[in-house]
mmCIF file of C-alpha atoms in Angstrom:
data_model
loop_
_atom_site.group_PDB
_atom_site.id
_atom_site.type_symbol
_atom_site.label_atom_id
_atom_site.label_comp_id
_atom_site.label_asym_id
_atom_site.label_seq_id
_atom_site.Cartn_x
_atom_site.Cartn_y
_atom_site.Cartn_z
ATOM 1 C CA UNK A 366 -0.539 3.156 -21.207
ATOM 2 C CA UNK A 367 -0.362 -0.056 -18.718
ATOM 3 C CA UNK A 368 -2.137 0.922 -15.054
ATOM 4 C CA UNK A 369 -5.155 -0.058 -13.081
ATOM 5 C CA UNK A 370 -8.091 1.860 -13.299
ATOM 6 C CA UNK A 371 -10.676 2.075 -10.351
ATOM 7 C CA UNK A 372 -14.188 3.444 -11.112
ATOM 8 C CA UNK A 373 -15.933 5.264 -9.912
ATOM 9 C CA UNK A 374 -13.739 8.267 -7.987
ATOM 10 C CA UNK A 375 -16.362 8.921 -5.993
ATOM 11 C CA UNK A 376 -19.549 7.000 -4.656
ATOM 12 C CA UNK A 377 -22.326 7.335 -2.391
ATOM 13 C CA UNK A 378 -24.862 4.703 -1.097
ATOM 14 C CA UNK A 379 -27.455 4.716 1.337
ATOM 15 C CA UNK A 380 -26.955 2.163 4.388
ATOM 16 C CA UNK A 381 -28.641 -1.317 3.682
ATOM 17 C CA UNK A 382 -27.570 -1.484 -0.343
ATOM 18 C CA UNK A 383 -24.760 -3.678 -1.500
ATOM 19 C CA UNK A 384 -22.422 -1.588 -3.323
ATOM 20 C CA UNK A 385 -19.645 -2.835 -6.194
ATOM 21 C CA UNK A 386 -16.623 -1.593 -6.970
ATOM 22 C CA UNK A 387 -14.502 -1.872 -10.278
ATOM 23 C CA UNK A 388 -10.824 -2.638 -10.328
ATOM 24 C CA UNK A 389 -9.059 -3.309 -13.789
ATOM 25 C CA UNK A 390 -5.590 -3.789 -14.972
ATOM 26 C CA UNK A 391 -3.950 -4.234 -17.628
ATOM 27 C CA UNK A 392 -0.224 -4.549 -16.353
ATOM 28 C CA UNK A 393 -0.737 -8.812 -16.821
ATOM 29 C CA UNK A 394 0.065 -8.915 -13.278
ATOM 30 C CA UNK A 395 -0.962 -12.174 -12.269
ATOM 31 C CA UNK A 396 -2.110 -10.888 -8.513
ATOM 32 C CA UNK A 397 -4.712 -8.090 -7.242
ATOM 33 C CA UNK A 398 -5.421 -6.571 -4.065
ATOM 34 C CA UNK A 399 -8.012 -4.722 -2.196
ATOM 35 C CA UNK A 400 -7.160 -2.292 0.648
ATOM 36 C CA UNK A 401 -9.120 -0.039 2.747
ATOM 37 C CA UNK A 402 -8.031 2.936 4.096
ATOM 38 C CA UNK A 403 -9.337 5.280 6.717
ATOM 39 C CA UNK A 404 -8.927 8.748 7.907
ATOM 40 C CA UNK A 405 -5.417 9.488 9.673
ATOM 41 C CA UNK A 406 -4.814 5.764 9.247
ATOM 42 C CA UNK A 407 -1.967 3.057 6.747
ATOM 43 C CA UNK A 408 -3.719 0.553 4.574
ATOM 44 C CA UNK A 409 -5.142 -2.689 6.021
ATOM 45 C CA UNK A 410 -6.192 -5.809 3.556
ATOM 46 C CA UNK A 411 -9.270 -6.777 2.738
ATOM 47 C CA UNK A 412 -8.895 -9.500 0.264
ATOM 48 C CA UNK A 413 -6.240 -10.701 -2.632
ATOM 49 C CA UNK A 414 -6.069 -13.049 -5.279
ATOM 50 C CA UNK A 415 -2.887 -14.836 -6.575
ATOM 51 C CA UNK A 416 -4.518 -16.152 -9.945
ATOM 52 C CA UNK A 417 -7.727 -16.102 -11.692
ATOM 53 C CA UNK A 418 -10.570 -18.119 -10.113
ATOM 54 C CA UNK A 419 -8.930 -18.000 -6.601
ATOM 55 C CA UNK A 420 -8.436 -15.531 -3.787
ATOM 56 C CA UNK A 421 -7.640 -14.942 0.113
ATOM 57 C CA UNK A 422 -9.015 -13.476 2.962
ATOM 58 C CA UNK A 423 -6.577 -10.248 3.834
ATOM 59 C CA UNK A 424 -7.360 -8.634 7.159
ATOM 60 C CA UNK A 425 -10.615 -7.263 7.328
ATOM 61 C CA UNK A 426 -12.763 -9.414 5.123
ATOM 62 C CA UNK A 427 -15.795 -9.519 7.109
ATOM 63 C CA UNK A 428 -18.597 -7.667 5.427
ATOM 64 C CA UNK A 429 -16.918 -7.904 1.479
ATOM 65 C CA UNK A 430 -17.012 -10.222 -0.817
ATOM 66 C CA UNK A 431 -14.775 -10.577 -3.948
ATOM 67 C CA UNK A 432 -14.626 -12.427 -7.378
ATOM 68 C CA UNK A 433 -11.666 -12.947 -9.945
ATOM 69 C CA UNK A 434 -13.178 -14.516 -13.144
ATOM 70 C CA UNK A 435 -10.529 -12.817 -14.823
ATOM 71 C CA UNK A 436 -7.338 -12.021 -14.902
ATOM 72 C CA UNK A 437 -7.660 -7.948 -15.454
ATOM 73 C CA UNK A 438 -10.448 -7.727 -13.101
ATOM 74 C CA UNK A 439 -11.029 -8.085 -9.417
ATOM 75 C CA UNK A 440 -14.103 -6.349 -8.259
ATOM 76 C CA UNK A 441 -15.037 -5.406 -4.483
ATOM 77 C CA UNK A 442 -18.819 -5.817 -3.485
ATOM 78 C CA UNK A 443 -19.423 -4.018 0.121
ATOM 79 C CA UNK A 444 -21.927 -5.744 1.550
ATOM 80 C CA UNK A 445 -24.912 -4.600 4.063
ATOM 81 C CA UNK A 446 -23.084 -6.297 6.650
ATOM 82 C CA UNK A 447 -20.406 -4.040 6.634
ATOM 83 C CA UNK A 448 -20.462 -2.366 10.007
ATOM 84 C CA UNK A 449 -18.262 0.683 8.739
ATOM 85 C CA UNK A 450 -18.172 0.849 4.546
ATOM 86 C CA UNK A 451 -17.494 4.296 4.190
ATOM 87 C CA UNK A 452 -13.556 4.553 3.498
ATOM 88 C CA UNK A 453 -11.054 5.355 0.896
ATOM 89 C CA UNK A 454 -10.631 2.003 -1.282
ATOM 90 C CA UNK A 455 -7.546 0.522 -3.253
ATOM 91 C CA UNK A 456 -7.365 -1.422 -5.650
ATOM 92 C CA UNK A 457 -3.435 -3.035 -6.579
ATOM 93 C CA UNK A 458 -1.695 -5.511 -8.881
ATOM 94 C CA UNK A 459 1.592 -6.774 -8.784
ATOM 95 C CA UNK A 460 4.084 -9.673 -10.246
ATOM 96 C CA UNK A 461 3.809 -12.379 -8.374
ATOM 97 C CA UNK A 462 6.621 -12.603 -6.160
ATOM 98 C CA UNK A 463 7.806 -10.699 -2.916
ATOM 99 C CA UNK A 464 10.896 -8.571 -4.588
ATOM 100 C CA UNK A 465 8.123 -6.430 -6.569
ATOM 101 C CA UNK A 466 6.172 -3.529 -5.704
ATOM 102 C CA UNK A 467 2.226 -3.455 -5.410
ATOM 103 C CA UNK A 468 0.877 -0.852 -8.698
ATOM 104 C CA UNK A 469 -1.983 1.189 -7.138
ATOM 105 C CA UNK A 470 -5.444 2.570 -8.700
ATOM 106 C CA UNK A 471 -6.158 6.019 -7.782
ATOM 107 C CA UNK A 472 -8.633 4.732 -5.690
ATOM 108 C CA UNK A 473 -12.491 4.872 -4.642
ATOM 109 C CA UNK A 474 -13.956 7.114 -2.013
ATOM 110 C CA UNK A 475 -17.255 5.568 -0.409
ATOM 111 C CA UNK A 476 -19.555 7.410 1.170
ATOM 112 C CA UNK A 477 -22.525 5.688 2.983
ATOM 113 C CA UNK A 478 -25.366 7.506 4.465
ATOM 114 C CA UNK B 484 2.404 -7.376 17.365
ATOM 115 C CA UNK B 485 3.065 -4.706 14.422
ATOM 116 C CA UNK B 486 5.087 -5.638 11.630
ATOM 117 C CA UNK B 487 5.422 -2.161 10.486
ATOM 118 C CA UNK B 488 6.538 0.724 12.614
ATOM 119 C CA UNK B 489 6.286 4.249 11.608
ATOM 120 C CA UNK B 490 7.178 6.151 14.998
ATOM 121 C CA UNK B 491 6.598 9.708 13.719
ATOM 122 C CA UNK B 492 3.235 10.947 13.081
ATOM 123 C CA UNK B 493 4.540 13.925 11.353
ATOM 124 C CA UNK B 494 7.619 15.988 10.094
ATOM 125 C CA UNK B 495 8.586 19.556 8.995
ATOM 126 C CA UNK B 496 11.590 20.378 7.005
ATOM 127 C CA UNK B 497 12.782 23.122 5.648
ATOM 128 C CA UNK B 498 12.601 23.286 1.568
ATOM 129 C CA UNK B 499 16.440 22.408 0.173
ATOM 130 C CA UNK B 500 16.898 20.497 3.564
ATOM 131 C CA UNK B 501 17.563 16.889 3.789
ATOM 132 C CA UNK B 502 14.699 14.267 5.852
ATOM 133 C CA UNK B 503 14.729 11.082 7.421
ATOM 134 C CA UNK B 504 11.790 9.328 8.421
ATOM 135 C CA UNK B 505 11.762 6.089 9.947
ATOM 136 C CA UNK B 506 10.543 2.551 9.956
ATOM 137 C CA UNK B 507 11.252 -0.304 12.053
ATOM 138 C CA UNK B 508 9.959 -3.740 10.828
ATOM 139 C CA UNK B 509 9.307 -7.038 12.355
ATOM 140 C CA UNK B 510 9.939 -10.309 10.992
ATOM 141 C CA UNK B 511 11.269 -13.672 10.956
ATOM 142 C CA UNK B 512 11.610 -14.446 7.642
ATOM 143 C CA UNK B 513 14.993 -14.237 5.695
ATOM 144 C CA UNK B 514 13.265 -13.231 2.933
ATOM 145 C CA UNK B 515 11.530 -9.711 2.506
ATOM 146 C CA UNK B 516 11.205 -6.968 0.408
ATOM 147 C CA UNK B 517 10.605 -3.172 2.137
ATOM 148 C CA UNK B 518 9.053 -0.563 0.478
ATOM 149 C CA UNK B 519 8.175 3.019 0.440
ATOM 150 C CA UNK B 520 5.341 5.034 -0.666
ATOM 151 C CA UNK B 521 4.155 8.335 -1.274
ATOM 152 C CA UNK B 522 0.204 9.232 -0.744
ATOM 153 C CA UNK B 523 -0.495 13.143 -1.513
ATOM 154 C CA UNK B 524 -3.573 14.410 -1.019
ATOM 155 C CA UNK B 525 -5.390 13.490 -4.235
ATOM 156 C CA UNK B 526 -4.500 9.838 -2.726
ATOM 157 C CA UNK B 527 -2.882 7.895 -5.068
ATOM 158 C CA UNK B 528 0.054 5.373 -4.232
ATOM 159 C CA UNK B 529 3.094 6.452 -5.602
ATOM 160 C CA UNK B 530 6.024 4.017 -5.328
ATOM 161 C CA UNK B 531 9.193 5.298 -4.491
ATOM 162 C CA UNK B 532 11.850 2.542 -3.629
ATOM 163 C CA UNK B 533 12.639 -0.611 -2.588
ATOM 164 C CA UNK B 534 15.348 -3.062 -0.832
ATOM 165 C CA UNK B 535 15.260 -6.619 -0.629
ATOM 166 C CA UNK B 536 16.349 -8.605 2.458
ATOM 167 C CA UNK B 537 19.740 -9.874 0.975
ATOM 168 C CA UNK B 538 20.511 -6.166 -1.026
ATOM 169 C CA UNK B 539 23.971 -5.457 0.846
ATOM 170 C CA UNK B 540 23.871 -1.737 -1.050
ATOM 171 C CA UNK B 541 21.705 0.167 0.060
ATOM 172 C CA UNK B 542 18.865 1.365 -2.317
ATOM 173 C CA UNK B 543 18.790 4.975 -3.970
ATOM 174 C CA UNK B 544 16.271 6.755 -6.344
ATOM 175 C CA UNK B 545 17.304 10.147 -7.630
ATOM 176 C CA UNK B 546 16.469 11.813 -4.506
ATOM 177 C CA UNK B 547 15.061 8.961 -2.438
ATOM 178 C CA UNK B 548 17.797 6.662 -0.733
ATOM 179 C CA UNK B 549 16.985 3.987 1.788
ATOM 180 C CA UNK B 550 18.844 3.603 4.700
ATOM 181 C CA UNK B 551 18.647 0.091 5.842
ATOM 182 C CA UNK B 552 20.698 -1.392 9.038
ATOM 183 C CA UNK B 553 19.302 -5.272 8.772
ATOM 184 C CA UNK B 554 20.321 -6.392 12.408
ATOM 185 C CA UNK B 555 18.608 -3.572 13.866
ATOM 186 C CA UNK B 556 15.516 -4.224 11.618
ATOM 187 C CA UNK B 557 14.660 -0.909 10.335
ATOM 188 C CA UNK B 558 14.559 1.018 6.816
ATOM 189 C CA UNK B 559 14.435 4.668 6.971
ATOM 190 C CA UNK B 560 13.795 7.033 4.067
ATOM 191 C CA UNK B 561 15.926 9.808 3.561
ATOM 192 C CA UNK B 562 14.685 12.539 1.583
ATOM 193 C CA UNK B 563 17.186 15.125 -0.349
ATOM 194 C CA UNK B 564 17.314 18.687 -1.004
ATOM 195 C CA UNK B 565 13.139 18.613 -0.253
ATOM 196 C CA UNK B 566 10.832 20.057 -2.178
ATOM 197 C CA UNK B 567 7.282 21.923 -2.026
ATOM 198 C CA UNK B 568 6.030 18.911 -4.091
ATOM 199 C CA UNK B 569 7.493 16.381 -1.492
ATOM 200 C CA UNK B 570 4.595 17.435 0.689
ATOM 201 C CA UNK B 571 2.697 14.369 1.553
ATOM 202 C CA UNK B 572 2.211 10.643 3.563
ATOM 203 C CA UNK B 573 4.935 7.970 3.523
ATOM 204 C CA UNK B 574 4.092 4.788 4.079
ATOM 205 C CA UNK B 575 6.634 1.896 4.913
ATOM 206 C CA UNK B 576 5.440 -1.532 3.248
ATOM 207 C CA UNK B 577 6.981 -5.029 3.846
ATOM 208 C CA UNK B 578 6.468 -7.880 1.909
ATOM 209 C CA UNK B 579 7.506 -11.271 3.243
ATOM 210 C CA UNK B 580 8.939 -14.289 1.233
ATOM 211 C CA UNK B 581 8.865 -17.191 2.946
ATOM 212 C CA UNK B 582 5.424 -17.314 4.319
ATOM 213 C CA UNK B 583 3.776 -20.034 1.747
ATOM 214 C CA UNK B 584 0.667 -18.932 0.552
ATOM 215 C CA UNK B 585 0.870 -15.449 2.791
ATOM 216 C CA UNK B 586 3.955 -14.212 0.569
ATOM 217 C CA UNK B 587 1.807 -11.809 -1.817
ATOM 218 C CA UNK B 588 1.067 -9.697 1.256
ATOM 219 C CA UNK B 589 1.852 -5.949 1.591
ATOM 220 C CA UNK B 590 1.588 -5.003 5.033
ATOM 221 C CA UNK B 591 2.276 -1.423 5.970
ATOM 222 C CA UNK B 592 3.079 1.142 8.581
ATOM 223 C CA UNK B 593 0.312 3.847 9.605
ATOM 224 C CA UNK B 594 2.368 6.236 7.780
ATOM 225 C CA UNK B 595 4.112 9.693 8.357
ATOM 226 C CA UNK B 596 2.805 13.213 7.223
ATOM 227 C CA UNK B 597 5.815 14.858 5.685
ATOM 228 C CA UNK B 598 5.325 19.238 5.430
ATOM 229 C CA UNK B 599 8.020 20.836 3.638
ATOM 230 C CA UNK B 600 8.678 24.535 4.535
ATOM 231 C CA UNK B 601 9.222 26.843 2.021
#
């Protein structure tokens, strides 16, 4: 079946370590998404990518860093500079054009101590 | 300045009963594409509809229909004959066209917790 799987569901860290998360599809979309999403609140962009070997600053990019060597893959790295990493993370993919919807992961909750 | 307003924090409704919630959205592009969403509490994205800027029908989905009045800029949800399962956050998403490189965007409302009464 076609979808986007994020991995892990659940992760912990302790403050100070860089931290990766996995986002892969399979759905050919040509562009990916990450948004963050906290407590009580809508979803706010972190970073996208339109095709492999390029991507945008959404956002809130400060503190996260992305790559897209691929086209099924766009991984998030949280960085130490992250004031606030813990937060409910997801990962999209969509056609590229505005008439389509954005296909969600089932997301990543972070937890940093 | 918001793009996406979602004025109601929460909702009841009675099971069987029908539901609006609301959205007003902000834009000056002619071309746009509105969404809705559905976030229970496992926390996946479900999608549930859509209506582009130049649809002059208004968009339904089994039980989902979108209510959308273009000159007063806003896309409400209506909800029919609600469910116990219907029990969750809806989010209002709008993504515009005609913003060059910006036109991949999703930007979306802070949501509204739907509880359905049984």
């Amino acid at each position: 079946d076609g979808g986007i799987t994020q991995s892990p569901k659940y992760l912990f860290r302790k403050e100070g370590q860089n931290v990766t998360l996995s986002c892969e599809q399979n759905l050919n979309h040509d562009a990916m998404y990450w948004y963050r999403q906290d407590p009580g609140q809508g979803l706010r962009l972190i970073y996208y990518s339109q095709i492999v070997n390029d991507f945008q600053k959404g956002d809130i990019a400060e503190g996260y860093s992305v790559s897209r060597e691929k086209k099924e893959s766009f991984p998030l790295t949280v960085t130490s500079a992250q004031k606030n990493p813990t937060a409910f993370y997801l990962c999209a993919s969509s056609p590229g054009t505005y008439l389509s919807p954005l296909h969600f992961g089932n997301g990543t909750r972070l937890t940093v101590t | 300045a918001q793009k996406i307003t979602q004025t109601q924090p929460g909702m009841f409704v009675q099971e069987k009963e029908a539901v609006t919630l609301d959205c007003t959205y902000d834009t000056s592009d002619q071309s746009y594409g509105l969404f809705w969403y559905k976030q229970p509490s496992s926390g996946e994205m479900i999608f549930l509809i859509y209506q582009g800027s130049y649809d002059e029908q208004n968009a339904t989905e089994g039980r989902y229909s979108l209510n959308f009045q273009k000159a007063r800029k806003s896309a409400n949800l209506v909800i029919s004959a609600s469910q116990l399962g219907d029990s969750a956050m809806y989010f209002c998403a709008m993504r515009e066209g005609n913003s060059g490189g910006s036109n991949y965007k999703l930007t979306f409302g802070k949501g509204t917790l739907l509880t359905v009464n049984p």
